[in-house]
GROMACS .gro file of N, CA and C in nm:
model
  315
    1MET      N    1   4.080  13.430   5.946
    1MET     CA    2   4.169  13.416   5.831
    1MET      C    3   4.199  13.555   5.775
    2ASP      N    4   4.326  13.582   5.757
    2ASP     CA    5   4.372  13.710   5.704
    2ASP      C    6   4.428  13.686   5.564
    3ALA      N    7   4.347  13.712   5.462
    3ALA     CA    8   4.385  13.683   5.323
    3ALA      C    9   4.512  13.757   5.283
    4VAL      N   10   4.526  13.883   5.323
    4VAL     CA   11   4.645  13.960   5.285
    4VAL      C   12   4.770  13.896   5.345
    5LYS      N   13   4.764  13.858   5.471
    5LYS     CA   14   4.878  13.794   5.537
    5LYS      C   15   4.913  13.661   5.468
    6ILE      N   16   4.810  13.588   5.429
    6ILE     CA   17   4.832  13.460   5.360
    6ILE      C   18   4.900  13.482   5.225
    7PHE      N   19   4.850  13.578   5.147
    7PHE     CA   20   4.910  13.602   5.016
    7PHE      C   21   5.052  13.656   5.027
    8LYS      N   22   5.079  13.738   5.129
    8LYS     CA   23   5.216  13.786   5.152
    8LYS      C   24   5.308  13.669   5.186
    9ALA      N   25   5.259  13.578   5.269
    9ALA     CA   26   5.340  13.461   5.308
    9ALA      C   27   5.371  13.375   5.187
   10LEU      N   28   5.278  13.365   5.094
   10LEU     CA   29   5.297  13.283   4.975
   10LEU      C   30   5.373  13.356   4.865
   11GLY      N   31   5.406  13.483   4.888
   11GLY     CA   32   5.473  13.565   4.788
   11GLY      C   33   5.623  13.536   4.775
   12ASN      N   34   5.673  13.442   4.850
   12ASN     CA   35   5.813  13.402   4.842
   12ASN      C   36   5.819  13.259   4.790
   13GLU      N   37   5.903  13.235   4.690
   13GLU     CA   38   5.906  13.103   4.625
   13GLU      C   39   5.939  12.990   4.722
   14THR      N   40   6.034  13.012   4.811
   14THR     CA   41   6.070  12.906   4.905
   14THR      C   42   5.957  12.878   5.004
   15ARG      N   43   5.892  12.983   5.053
   15ARG     CA   44   5.779  12.960   5.145
   15ARG      C   45   5.668  12.884   5.075
   16LEU      N   46   5.640  12.920   4.951
   16LEU     CA   47   5.539  12.847   4.874
   16LEU      C   48   5.582  12.701   4.855
   17ASN      N   49   5.709  12.680   4.823
   17ASN     CA   50   5.759  12.544   4.806
   17ASN      C   51   5.747  12.463   4.935
   18ILE      N   52   5.777  12.523   5.049
   18ILE     CA   53   5.763  12.453   5.176
   18ILE      C   54   5.621  12.403   5.193
   19LEU      N   55   5.525  12.488   5.165
   19LEU     CA   56   5.384  12.449   5.176
   19LEU      C   57   5.351  12.335   5.079
   20LEU      N   58   5.405  12.343   4.958
   20LEU     CA   59   5.383  12.237   4.859
   20LEU      C   60   5.452  12.107   4.901
   21TRP      N   61   5.574  12.116   4.951
   21TRP     CA   62   5.645  11.996   4.996
   21TRP      C   63   5.572  11.928   5.110
   22LEU      N   64   5.516  12.008   5.201
   22LEU     CA   65   5.446  11.951   5.317
   22LEU      C   66   5.316  11.881   5.278
   23LYS      N   67   5.271  11.902   5.156
   23LYS     CA   68   5.151  11.831   5.109
   23LYS      C   69   5.178  11.681   5.101
   24ASP      N   70   5.301  11.644   5.069
   24ASP     CA   71   5.338  11.503   5.058
   24ASP      C   72   5.474  11.482   5.127
   25PRO      N   73   5.475  11.483   5.261
   25PRO     CA   74   5.603  11.477   5.332
   25PRO      C   75   5.682  11.349   5.309
   26LYS      N   76   5.615  11.237   5.288
   26LYS     CA   77   5.688  11.111   5.266
   26LYS      C   78   5.768  11.116   5.137
   27LYS      N   79   5.716  11.187   5.037
   27LYS     CA   80   5.783  11.200   4.908
   27LYS      C   81   5.897  11.303   4.913
   28ASN      N   82   5.877  11.409   4.989
   28ASN     CA   83   5.968  11.523   4.982
   28ASN      C   84   6.072  11.533   5.093
   29PHE      N   85   6.058  11.451   5.198
   29PHE     CA   86   6.150  11.460   5.311
   29PHE      C   87   6.195  11.321   5.355
   30ASP      N   88   6.309  11.317   5.422
   30ASP     CA   89   6.356  11.192   5.482
   30ASP      C   90   6.256  11.148   5.589
   31PRO      N   91   6.256  11.020   5.624
   31PRO     CA   92   6.167  10.974   5.732
   31PRO      C   93   6.194  11.050   5.862
   32GLN      N   94   6.090  11.080   5.933
   32GLN     CA   95   6.099  11.156   6.058
   32GLN      C   96   6.119  11.058   6.173
   33ILE      N   97   6.244  11.020   6.195
   33ILE     CA   98   6.273  10.912   6.290
   33ILE      C   99   6.242  10.948   6.435
   34HIS      N  100   6.239  11.076   6.468
   34HIS     CA  101   6.212  11.116   6.607
   34HIS      C  102   6.063  11.133   6.633
   35LEU      N  103   5.982  11.124   6.529
   35LEU     CA  104   5.838  11.139   6.543
   35LEU      C  105   5.779  10.999   6.549
   36SER      N  106   5.748  10.954   6.669
   36SER     CA  107   5.699  10.817   6.684
   36SER      C  108   5.553  10.808   6.642
   37VAL      N  109   5.510  10.687   6.616
   37VAL     CA  110   5.371  10.664   6.577
   37VAL      C  111   5.276  10.701   6.690
   38MET      N  112   5.327  10.710   6.812
   38MET     CA  113   5.242  10.746   6.926
   38MET      C  114   5.217  10.896   6.931
   39ASP      N  115   5.301  10.975   6.866
   39ASP     CA  116   5.282  11.120   6.864
   39ASP      C  117   5.172  11.154   6.765
   40ASP      N  118   5.075  11.228   6.810
   40ASP     CA  119   4.957  11.260   6.729
   40ASP      C  120   4.982  11.387   6.648
   41PHE      N  121   5.077  11.380   6.554
   41PHE     CA  122   5.106  11.496   6.469
   41PHE      C  123   5.141  11.444   6.331
   42LYS      N  124   5.044  11.378   6.269
   42LYS     CA  125   5.063  11.313   6.139
   42LYS      C  126   5.108  11.415   6.034
   43GLY      N  127   5.208  11.375   5.958
   43GLY     CA  128   5.258  11.461   5.851
   43GLY      C  129   5.358  11.565   5.897
   44GLY      N  130   5.395  11.562   6.026
   44GLY     CA  131   5.489  11.660   6.078
   44GLY      C  132   5.630  11.636   6.027
   45VAL      N  133   5.700  11.745   5.998
   45VAL     CA  134   5.837  11.739   5.947
   45VAL      C  135   5.922  11.835   6.030
   46CYS      N  136   6.040  11.789   6.073
   46CYS     CA  137   6.125  11.874   6.156
   46CYS      C  138   6.197  11.979   6.070
   47VAL      N  139   6.238  12.085   6.138
   47VAL     CA  140   6.303  12.197   6.071
   47VAL      C  141   6.426  12.151   5.992
   48GLY      N  142   6.503  12.060   6.050
   48GLY     CA  143   6.624  12.012   5.983
   48GLY      C  144   6.596  11.948   5.848
   49SER      N  145   6.488  11.873   5.840
   49SER     CA  146   6.452  11.809   5.713
   49SER      C  147   6.407  11.913   5.611
   50ILE      N  148   6.333  12.012   5.657
   50ILE     CA  149   6.288  12.119   5.567
   50ILE      C  150   6.409  12.197   5.517
   51ARG      N  151   6.503  12.226   5.608
   51ARG     CA  152   6.626  12.297   5.572
   51ARG      C  153   6.705  12.219   5.467
   52LYS      N  154   6.716  12.089   5.488
   52LYS     CA  155   6.791  12.005   5.394
   52LYS      C  156   6.728  12.007   5.255
   53THR      N  157   6.597  11.995   5.247
   53THR     CA  158   6.528  11.996   5.118
   53THR      C  159   6.540  12.132   5.050
   54ALA      N  160   6.529  12.239   5.128
   54ALA     CA  161   6.535  12.374   5.072
   54ALA      C  162   6.678  12.416   5.037
   55GLY      N  163   6.776  12.359   5.107
   55GLY     CA  164   6.915  12.396   5.081
   55GLY      C  165   6.952  12.533   5.134
   56LEU      N  166   6.883  12.577   5.239
   56LEU     CA  167   6.909  12.708   5.299
   56LEU      C  168   6.948  12.690   5.445
   57SER      N  169   6.995  12.797   5.507
   57SER     CA  170   7.036  12.789   5.647
   57SER      C  171   6.915  12.766   5.738
   58GLN      N  172   6.942  12.710   5.856
   58GLN     CA  173   6.834  12.684   5.950
   58GLN      C  174   6.768  12.814   5.994
   59SER      N  175   6.846  12.922   6.011
   59SER     CA  176   6.786  13.049   6.055
   59SER      C  177   6.693  13.105   5.948
   60THR      N  178   6.730  13.092   5.821
   60THR     CA  179   6.643  13.138   5.712
   60THR      C  180   6.515  13.057   5.709
   61ILE      N  181   6.527  12.924   5.719
   61ILE     CA  182   6.409  12.838   5.717
   61ILE      C  183   6.321  12.866   5.838
   62SER      N  184   6.381  12.885   5.955
   62SER     CA  185   6.302  12.916   6.075
   62SER      C  186   6.223  13.045   6.056
   63GLY      N  187   6.285  13.144   5.994
   63GLY     CA  188   6.214  13.269   5.966
   63GLY      C  189   6.098  13.247   5.870
   64PHE      N  190   6.121  13.169   5.766
   64PHE     CA  191   6.014  13.138   5.670
   64PHE      C  192   5.900  13.062   5.738
   65LEU      N  193   5.935  12.967   5.824
   65LEU     CA  194   5.832  12.889   5.894
   65LEU      C  195   5.751  12.978   5.989
   66SER      N  196   5.816  13.074   6.051
   66SER     CA  197   5.745  13.168   6.139
   66SER      C  198   5.642  13.249   6.060
   67ILE      N  199   5.680  13.294   5.942
   67ILE     CA  200   5.588  13.371   5.858
   67ILE      C  201   5.470  13.284   5.816
   68LEU      N  202   5.497  13.160   5.775
   68LEU     CA  203   5.389  13.069   5.735
   68LEU      C  204   5.298  13.036   5.853
   69GLU      N  205   5.358  13.021   5.971
   69GLU     CA  206   5.277  12.990   6.090
   69GLU      C  207   5.194  13.111   6.133
   70GLU      N  208   5.252  13.230   6.124
   70GLU     CA  209   5.178  13.351   6.159
   70GLU      C  210   5.058  13.370   6.067
   71ALA      N  211   5.071  13.328   5.942
   71ALA     CA  212   4.960  13.335   5.846
   71ALA      C  213   4.864  13.217   5.863
   72GLN      N  214   4.894  13.130   5.958
   72GLN     CA  215   4.814  13.011   5.989
   72GLN      C  216   4.809  12.910   5.874
   73LEU      N  217   4.911  12.912   5.790
   73LEU     CA  218   4.919  12.815   5.680
   73LEU      C  219   4.981  12.684   5.725
   74ILE      N  220   5.061  12.690   5.831
   74ILE     CA  221   5.118  12.569   5.890
   74ILE      C  222   5.098  12.576   6.041
   75GLU      N  223   5.114  12.461   6.104
   75GLU     CA  224   5.107  12.454   6.250
   75GLU      C  225   5.228  12.376   6.298
   76SER      N  226   5.265  12.398   6.423
   76SER     CA  227   5.385  12.334   6.476
   76SER      C  228   5.355  12.264   6.608
   77ARG      N  229   5.444  12.173   6.640
   77ARG     CA  230   5.436  12.105   6.769
   77ARG      C  231   5.578  12.069   6.811
   78ASN      N  232   5.609  12.099   6.937
   78ASN     CA  233   5.737  12.058   6.995
   78ASN      C  234   5.723  11.917   7.049
   79ILE      N  235   5.811  11.831   7.004
   79ILE     CA  236   5.814  11.693   7.052
   79ILE      C  237   5.958  11.665   7.091
   80GLY      N  238   5.982  11.654   7.220
   80GLY     CA  239   6.119  11.641   7.268
   80GLY      C  240   6.195  11.768   7.236
   81GLN      N  241   6.313  11.752   7.179
   81GLN     CA  242   6.395  11.869   7.145
   81GLN      C  243   6.368  11.920   7.004
   82TYR      N  244   6.274  11.859   6.933
   82TYR     CA  245   6.248  11.893   6.793
   82TYR      C  246   6.116  11.966   6.778
   83THR      N  247   6.111  12.055   6.680
   83THR     CA  248   5.986  12.120   6.642
   83THR      C  249   5.946  12.067   6.506
   84TYR      N  250   5.823  12.021   6.497
   84TYR     CA  251   5.769  11.964   6.374
   84TYR      C  252   5.664  12.057   6.317
   85TYR      N  253   5.657  12.062   6.185
   85TYR     CA  254   5.562  12.147   6.115
   85TYR      C  255   5.480  12.064   6.018
   86ARG      N  256   5.355  12.104   6.002
   86ARG     CA  257   5.268  12.043   5.900
   86ARG      C  258   5.172  12.150   5.851
   87ARG      N  259   5.110  12.120   5.740
   87ARG     CA  260   5.013  12.214   5.681
   87ARG      C  261   4.891  12.227   5.771
   88ASN      N  262   4.834  12.346   5.773
   88ASN     CA  263   4.709  12.369   5.844
   88ASN      C  264   4.598  12.358   5.740
   89GLU      N  265   4.545  12.239   5.726
   89GLU     CA  266   4.447  12.212   5.620
   89GLU      C  267   4.320  12.295   5.636
   90LYS      N  268   4.285  12.329   5.759
   90LYS     CA  269   4.165  12.411   5.782
   90LYS      C  270   4.180  12.548   5.714
   91THR      N  271   4.292  12.613   5.737
   91THR     CA  272   4.316  12.744   5.676
   91THR      C  273   4.326  12.732   5.524
   92LEU      N  274   4.391  12.627   5.476
   92LEU     CA  275   4.404  12.610   5.331
   92LEU      C  276   4.268  12.592   5.265
   93LYS      N  277   4.178  12.521   5.331
   93LYS     CA  278   4.042  12.506   5.277
   93LYS      C  279   3.968  12.639   5.281
   94GLU      N  280   3.986  12.715   5.390
   94GLU     CA  281   3.920  12.846   5.401
   94GLU      C  282   3.967  12.942   5.292
   95ILE      N  283   4.098  12.949   5.268
   95ILE     CA  284   4.147  13.043   5.167
   95ILE      C  285   4.106  12.997   5.028
   96SER      N  286   4.101  12.868   5.006
   96SER     CA  287   4.055  12.815   4.877
   96SER      C  288   3.909  12.854   4.853
   97LYS      N  289   3.828  12.839   4.955
   97LYS     CA  290   3.686  12.876   4.945
   97LYS      C  291   3.672  13.027   4.925
   98TRP      N  292   3.752  13.106   4.997
   98TRP     CA  293   3.747  13.251   4.986
   98TRP      C  294   3.781  13.294   4.843
   99ILE      N  295   3.886  13.235   4.786
   99ILE     CA  296   3.924  13.268   4.648
   99ILE      C  297   3.810  13.236   4.553
  100LYS      N  298   3.751  13.120   4.570
  100LYS     CA  299   3.641  13.079   4.482
  100LYS      C  300   3.524  13.177   4.490
  101ILE      N  301   3.488  13.218   4.611
  101ILE     CA  302   3.374  13.308   4.630
  101ILE      C  303   3.407  13.450   4.586
  102GLU      N  304   3.521  13.501   4.630
  102GLU     CA  305   3.552  13.643   4.610
  102GLU      C  306   3.612  13.675   4.474
  103LEU      N  307   3.683  13.582   4.413
  103LEU     CA  308   3.756  13.616   4.291
  103LEU      C  309   3.697  13.558   4.163
  104GLU      N  310   3.609  13.461   4.176
  104GLU     CA  311   3.545  13.407   4.055
  104GLU      C  312   3.434  13.501   4.011
  105GLU      N  313   3.407  13.497   3.883
  105GLU     CA  314   3.297  13.578   3.830
  105GLU      C  315   3.165  13.512   3.857
   0.00000   0.00000   0.00000
């Protein structure tokens, strides 16, 4: 876990919002019709849905998703012609624990 990379990734309002939206994908995105129940990627959301919610171009959203993925805050999976993203809960728990240990008095 690279705390500096994580904090830099979260330093942009839209990237932070993407991470927050992915916490509750059913509430924040349209149903993921191409993600079948047989695909083992629960909570995955395609780039197009994220773009629609954010109201930005697909290239901008793809760049933001790359930064979040490089910081290991999200993970992706290609299913057919679509790429789906979801939160990386392991990293989120690690950074939460790190903040608690390192920054609390």
